[in-house]
XYZ file of C-alpha atoms in Angstrom:
401
model
C 39.382 -34.381 29.172
C 38.713 -31.418 31.388
C 39.464 -28.920 28.480
C 37.206 -30.772 26.277
C 34.498 -31.214 28.885
C 34.702 -27.193 29.029
C 34.110 -26.563 25.499
C 31.122 -28.859 25.390
C 29.792 -27.048 28.279
C 30.394 -23.736 26.524
C 29.069 -25.088 23.177
C 25.768 -26.203 24.833
C 25.583 -22.592 26.684
C 26.510 -20.917 23.312
C 23.743 -22.652 21.584
C 21.043 -22.184 24.411
C 21.798 -18.167 24.357
C 21.288 -18.188 20.911
C 17.944 -20.296 21.018
C 16.660 -17.699 23.818
C 17.940 -14.815 21.738
C 16.185 -15.806 18.573
C 12.858 -17.001 20.058
C 12.567 -14.445 22.632
C 11.785 -12.285 19.943
C 7.935 -11.468 19.382
C 6.417 -11.316 16.116
C 3.300 -9.749 14.378
C 1.926 -11.358 11.335
C -1.166 -10.383 9.565
C -3.512 -11.361 6.596
C -3.411 -8.415 3.859
C -6.934 -8.655 4.162
C -9.278 -5.668 4.071
C -12.646 -7.435 3.841
C -15.286 -4.997 3.881
C -14.993 -1.184 4.279
C -18.433 0.227 5.464
C -19.460 3.812 3.894
C -22.673 5.174 5.042
C -24.997 2.513 4.946
C -23.700 0.211 1.923
C -20.263 -1.346 2.101
C -17.262 -1.963 -0.591
C -15.003 -4.931 -1.270
C -11.481 -3.193 -1.193
C -8.051 -4.590 -1.028
C -6.009 -3.831 -3.937
C -2.320 -3.042 -4.062
C -2.589 0.627 -2.973
C -5.134 -0.210 0.070
C -2.677 -2.855 1.507
C 0.436 -0.171 0.805
C -2.026 2.037 2.949
C -2.108 -0.390 5.818
C 1.327 -1.484 5.554
C 2.734 1.916 6.293
C 0.504 1.744 9.330
C 1.833 -1.891 10.540
C 5.103 -0.327 10.270
C 4.369 2.234 12.978
C 2.507 -0.279 14.974
C 5.350 -2.978 15.074
C 7.697 -0.108 15.977
C 5.532 1.117 18.894
C 5.055 -2.456 20.427
C 8.678 -3.324 19.528
C 7.781 -6.628 17.628
C 9.284 -8.014 14.490
C 6.809 -7.608 11.575
C 6.239 -10.647 9.346
C 6.060 -9.249 5.858
C 3.130 -10.778 4.204
C 3.030 -11.690 0.482
C 1.177 -9.082 -1.919
C -2.294 -9.994 -3.016
C -2.329 -9.099 -6.677
C -5.799 -9.597 -7.198
C -7.064 -10.774 -10.778
C -10.527 -10.535 -11.500
C -11.211 -10.580 -7.660
C -9.329 -13.927 -7.325
C -6.393 -13.980 -4.878
C -3.103 -14.121 -6.144
C -0.316 -14.108 -3.040
C 3.128 -12.827 -4.651
C 6.185 -12.512 -2.313
C 6.889 -9.364 -0.690
C 10.526 -9.263 -1.921
C 9.142 -9.825 -5.654
C 8.102 -5.893 -5.538
C 10.293 -4.320 -2.824
C 13.447 -4.903 -1.226
C 13.639 -5.657 2.489
C 17.187 -4.403 3.029
C 16.050 -0.846 2.983
C 13.208 -1.619 5.249
C 15.695 -2.776 7.935
C 17.141 0.561 8.404
C 14.080 1.254 10.550
C 12.961 -2.064 12.138
C 13.075 -5.470 12.476
C 11.231 -7.722 9.535
C 11.329 -10.832 8.219
C 9.224 -12.365 5.092
C 6.372 -14.573 5.777
C 8.061 -17.438 3.838
C 10.949 -16.983 5.849
C 9.351 -16.854 9.215
C 7.154 -19.930 8.531
C 10.213 -22.048 7.552
C 12.760 -20.755 10.237
C 10.650 -19.425 12.970
C 7.245 -20.758 13.240
C 7.932 -24.537 13.626
C 9.734 -23.934 17.462
C 8.152 -20.444 18.123
C 4.628 -20.962 16.703
C 3.756 -24.805 16.969
C 0.564 -25.901 15.392
C -0.895 -26.814 18.650
C -0.694 -22.996 19.821
C -1.859 -20.898 17.183
C -4.245 -18.126 18.208
C -6.257 -15.788 15.983
C -6.285 -12.082 16.606
C -8.990 -9.980 15.794
C -10.923 -6.855 17.291
C -14.129 -8.496 17.947
C -16.000 -11.508 17.050
C -16.112 -12.034 13.478
C -19.426 -13.659 11.863
C -18.969 -17.207 10.605
C -19.392 -20.585 11.753
C -17.893 -20.442 15.010
C -19.439 -18.476 17.855
C -17.374 -15.878 19.902
C -14.513 -16.512 17.311
C -12.476 -14.651 14.746
C -13.395 -17.225 12.255
C -9.798 -16.453 10.730
C -10.320 -18.629 7.649
C -14.015 -17.689 6.870
C -14.433 -15.744 3.547
C -11.930 -14.388 0.680
C -9.177 -13.903 0.871
C -8.839 -15.117 4.330
C -9.006 -19.031 3.823
C -6.676 -18.574 0.618
C -3.919 -16.870 2.293
C -3.748 -18.803 5.617
C -3.875 -21.800 3.489
C -0.907 -20.839 1.322
C 1.088 -21.147 4.618
C -0.478 -24.398 5.791
C -2.006 -22.455 8.937
C -4.704 -23.175 11.076
C -5.788 -21.774 14.325
C -6.330 -23.476 17.530
C -8.188 -20.247 19.441
C -9.100 -16.578 19.277
C -8.338 -13.518 20.994
C -10.020 -10.092 20.782
C -8.274 -7.156 21.243
C -11.081 -4.743 21.832
C -10.914 -2.236 22.921
C -6.979 -1.588 21.933
C -6.075 0.230 18.684
C -2.751 0.059 16.877
C -2.269 3.903 18.467
C -2.169 2.215 21.978
C 1.046 1.963 23.505
C 3.331 -1.301 24.245
C 2.453 -1.546 27.780
C -1.463 -1.855 26.900
C -0.570 -4.691 24.235
C 1.838 -6.386 26.484
C -0.795 -6.589 29.146
C -3.455 -8.036 26.997
C -0.875 -10.197 25.069
C 2.370 -10.825 27.098
C 4.894 -11.680 24.602
C 5.895 -14.927 26.611
C 2.430 -16.323 25.941
C 1.936 -14.953 22.694
C 4.949 -14.810 20.887
C 3.355 -14.182 17.794
C 0.099 -12.065 17.213
C -1.653 -13.625 14.236
C -4.141 -10.804 13.314
C -6.958 -11.731 11.073
C -6.550 -8.170 9.366
C -4.195 -5.484 9.755
C -5.288 -3.440 12.950
C -3.861 -0.400 11.209
C -5.768 2.664 10.158
C -7.236 3.048 6.734
C -6.283 5.585 4.871
C -2.683 5.743 6.468
C -2.351 8.123 9.067
C -0.584 11.448 8.067
C 2.314 10.884 10.291
C 3.076 7.593 9.038
C 3.190 8.450 5.698
C 6.774 8.881 5.983
C 7.651 5.276 6.193
C 6.947 4.999 2.292
C 10.645 6.407 1.486
C 11.688 2.782 2.749
C 9.595 0.955 -0.028
C 12.308 0.413 -2.534
C 11.232 -1.348 -5.882
C 13.410 -4.482 -6.190
C 15.905 -4.579 -8.990
C 13.473 -6.901 -11.400
C 10.623 -4.037 -11.212
C 13.232 -1.300 -12.082
C 14.783 -3.402 -15.112
C 11.053 -4.034 -16.593
C 10.174 -0.305 -15.952
C 13.210 0.979 -17.724
C 13.035 -1.356 -20.478
C 9.398 -0.350 -20.878
C 10.194 3.232 -21.197
C 12.961 2.603 -23.543
C 10.988 0.637 -26.012
C 7.628 2.438 -25.784
C 8.116 5.975 -24.841
C 9.927 9.267 -25.556
C 10.667 11.706 -23.075
C 9.407 13.950 -21.474
C 6.288 11.640 -20.431
C 3.200 12.445 -18.629
C 1.644 9.279 -16.806
C -2.117 9.376 -16.171
C -3.949 7.090 -13.563
C -7.868 6.758 -14.611
C -10.135 5.364 -12.204
C -13.198 5.088 -14.323
C -14.301 1.386 -13.493
C -17.579 0.250 -12.112
C -16.110 -0.547 -8.742
C -14.869 3.116 -8.217
C -18.155 4.601 -9.817
C -19.905 2.963 -6.941
C -17.507 4.169 -4.332
C -17.615 7.725 -5.492
C -21.407 7.636 -5.545
C -21.737 8.114 -1.735
C -20.271 11.563 -2.357
C -23.899 12.397 -2.802
C -24.613 11.709 0.857
C -22.192 14.874 1.676
C -19.137 12.849 2.645
C -16.179 15.286 3.178
C -13.448 12.779 2.763
C -13.141 9.333 0.769
C -10.125 7.132 1.107
C -7.167 8.984 0.130
C -8.513 12.434 -0.860
C -7.150 14.079 1.783
C -4.180 14.454 -0.322
C -6.092 16.902 -2.350
C -7.977 19.128 0.225
C -5.636 18.172 3.326
C -5.977 15.879 6.313
C -8.517 18.542 8.261
C -10.351 19.852 5.311
C -8.206 22.881 5.549
C -7.100 23.441 2.011
C -9.506 24.185 -1.202
C -11.910 22.875 -1.681
C -12.267 22.085 1.538
C -13.823 18.524 0.841
C -14.043 15.885 -1.615
C -15.948 16.320 -4.868
C -17.060 14.467 -7.724
C -14.258 15.729 -10.141
C -11.949 14.585 -7.704
C -13.339 11.201 -7.569
C -14.945 10.521 -11.195
C -13.785 13.470 -13.735
C -15.765 13.726 -16.738
C -14.011 13.086 -20.131
C -13.571 16.758 -20.598
C -11.892 17.220 -17.510
C -9.756 14.376 -17.899
C -8.648 15.737 -21.532
C -8.212 19.111 -20.263
C -6.141 18.226 -17.609
C -3.817 15.911 -19.858
C -3.447 18.805 -22.076
C -2.348 21.398 -19.250
C 0.096 18.876 -18.229
C 1.432 18.235 -21.552
C 1.955 22.117 -22.141
C 3.737 22.304 -19.065
C 6.783 19.947 -19.721
C 6.194 19.925 -23.512
C 5.658 16.063 -23.177
C 6.392 13.680 -26.294
C 4.696 10.807 -24.666
C 1.609 10.298 -22.649
C 1.086 6.711 -20.805
C -2.130 5.689 -19.483
C -2.626 3.315 -16.718
C -6.131 2.099 -16.101
C -8.081 -0.796 -15.219
C -10.948 -0.098 -17.287
C -11.221 2.530 -20.257
C -8.249 4.065 -21.255
C -10.033 6.826 -23.594
C -7.148 6.469 -26.050
C -8.748 7.524 -29.399
C -10.026 10.514 -27.361
C -6.673 11.228 -26.004
C -4.965 11.186 -29.291
C -7.244 13.252 -31.222
C -7.263 16.162 -28.626
C -3.511 16.041 -28.544
C -2.992 15.520 -32.160
C -1.762 19.232 -32.546
C 0.654 19.348 -29.669
C 4.305 17.832 -29.004
C 2.978 14.379 -28.072
C 4.170 11.737 -30.609
C 2.920 8.544 -28.361
C -0.379 7.580 -26.370
C 0.428 4.279 -24.887
C -1.650 1.964 -23.016
C -0.725 -1.511 -22.235
C -3.598 -3.561 -20.818
C -1.780 -6.546 -19.598
C 0.857 -4.829 -17.488
C 0.890 -5.777 -13.844
C -0.272 -2.926 -11.437
C 2.968 -3.063 -9.500
C 4.591 -2.139 -12.994
C 2.469 0.556 -13.675
C 2.908 1.825 -10.217
C 6.595 2.092 -10.440
C 6.427 3.546 -13.955
C 4.208 6.433 -12.789
C 6.492 7.000 -9.916
C 9.572 7.834 -11.889
C 8.360 9.650 -15.209
C 8.474 13.406 -15.706
C 5.238 14.362 -14.511
C 2.169 12.203 -13.463
C -1.849 12.969 -13.163
C -3.550 11.324 -10.397
C -6.477 10.673 -8.730
C -7.208 12.574 -5.660
C -9.423 9.583 -4.198
C -7.247 6.752 -5.232
C -4.796 4.822 -2.996
C -3.117 3.590 -6.039
C -2.584 7.281 -7.068
C -1.693 8.147 -3.275
C 1.002 5.548 -3.298
C 2.590 6.867 -6.605
C 2.294 10.573 -4.949
C 4.217 9.664 -1.960
C 6.970 7.989 -3.870
C 7.308 10.937 -6.439
C 7.522 13.128 -3.308
C 10.224 11.219 -1.883
C 12.254 11.827 -5.338
C 10.975 15.639 -5.714
C 9.045 14.886 -8.904
C 6.071 17.044 -9.715
C 2.446 15.634 -9.624
C -0.991 16.894 -10.705
C -4.436 15.647 -9.911
C -7.712 15.606 -11.528
C -10.426 17.923 -10.143
C -8.106 20.627 -8.509
C -8.714 24.256 -10.179
C -5.910 25.560 -12.234
C -5.479 28.122 -9.257
C -4.436 25.163 -6.968
C -2.005 23.902 -9.714
C -0.779 26.902 -11.383
C 2.631 27.023 -9.254
C 3.466 23.872 -10.891
C 3.929 25.295 -14.179
C 6.220 28.130 -12.945
C 8.114 25.666 -11.108
C 8.867 23.173 -14.105
C 9.506 26.053 -16.110
C 12.023 28.037 -13.986
C 14.080 25.346 -12.516
C 15.504 21.841 -13.118
C 15.169 20.947 -9.413
C 11.279 20.155 -9.421
C 9.645 19.451 -6.316
C 6.188 18.750 -5.062
C 3.498 20.942 -3.242
C 0.872 20.060 -1.168
C -1.451 20.369 -4.130
C 0.543 18.116 -6.236
């Protein structure tokens, strides 16, 4: 009996220790909601996949800095500006991310952690400052699109608000713990990600841990086998009204816009030393000339066009009629993540300097030493690519690519 009693006590202690270990871990959760990005006087609604990835990379750095497990929110794959939340692991493998920090999917967190760690009566929304909405001095965390849709997806309502002003995602753990002690705030639920947009240069390295899941890989390889013939030039065209509106702000002498630093440097230290209109909205003539240049470099047999607006198919086919190109392809119903994966692995990608979607593709290609080009950069800035591709099979990207 004494032995059985000791076993019982040991079991209780073990269970309690496991409980303490499991629920003493502090978490960060956030809505992948970017709201309004202000440029000059006007504002632009942003929050597409490329933008979400930019801020996610910053959130990795933030979670590591303050030593909290990062809850991986679903991706908002918008369709006609309507929220469409897709589980994180439907796009990327979580296993690769676990090499650098602690992560848990939003679905797993809400099902297995939240009931005890984050009871419905103690859910505080965290924001920088009070947000406009029906409540005064409140985060109004569920006011607006896609804020309400996101939290409603997981049946989350908030009972209180706290503000993290004057802190930022770059402040040390000690400052965050002083304002939000983990024993009182085991979960920091941010209305929107506190990380920088666009991603800070030192956080781009985390992109190497974004690994497409097997389904995306199969879909991508199947598409290439069915519709394309190698070598392939991939083209990302951003010519929709929303992007034209964003680029119109260049008239106010902006030196940087969204991800344009990938073409002129983080400190405008590289030619042409600022973002230009050709980088943002290249003319059709420039688009055709750049594609022709890329085709000639790798003797491409296929050109794949990724765009949410005008693919310029007839113009491209006509312009390339006397070249090595046999196929010019655009599929309007493909998902943005599928196009991103495709452009990340083909022989040569021609990208948009300003687009965060292009920036994500560029980072993936950099990881795999694949060459890239950009619309709006001079041939002088891109001339080394031709030498590189023709002189060695081990291609790599340079700063201008």
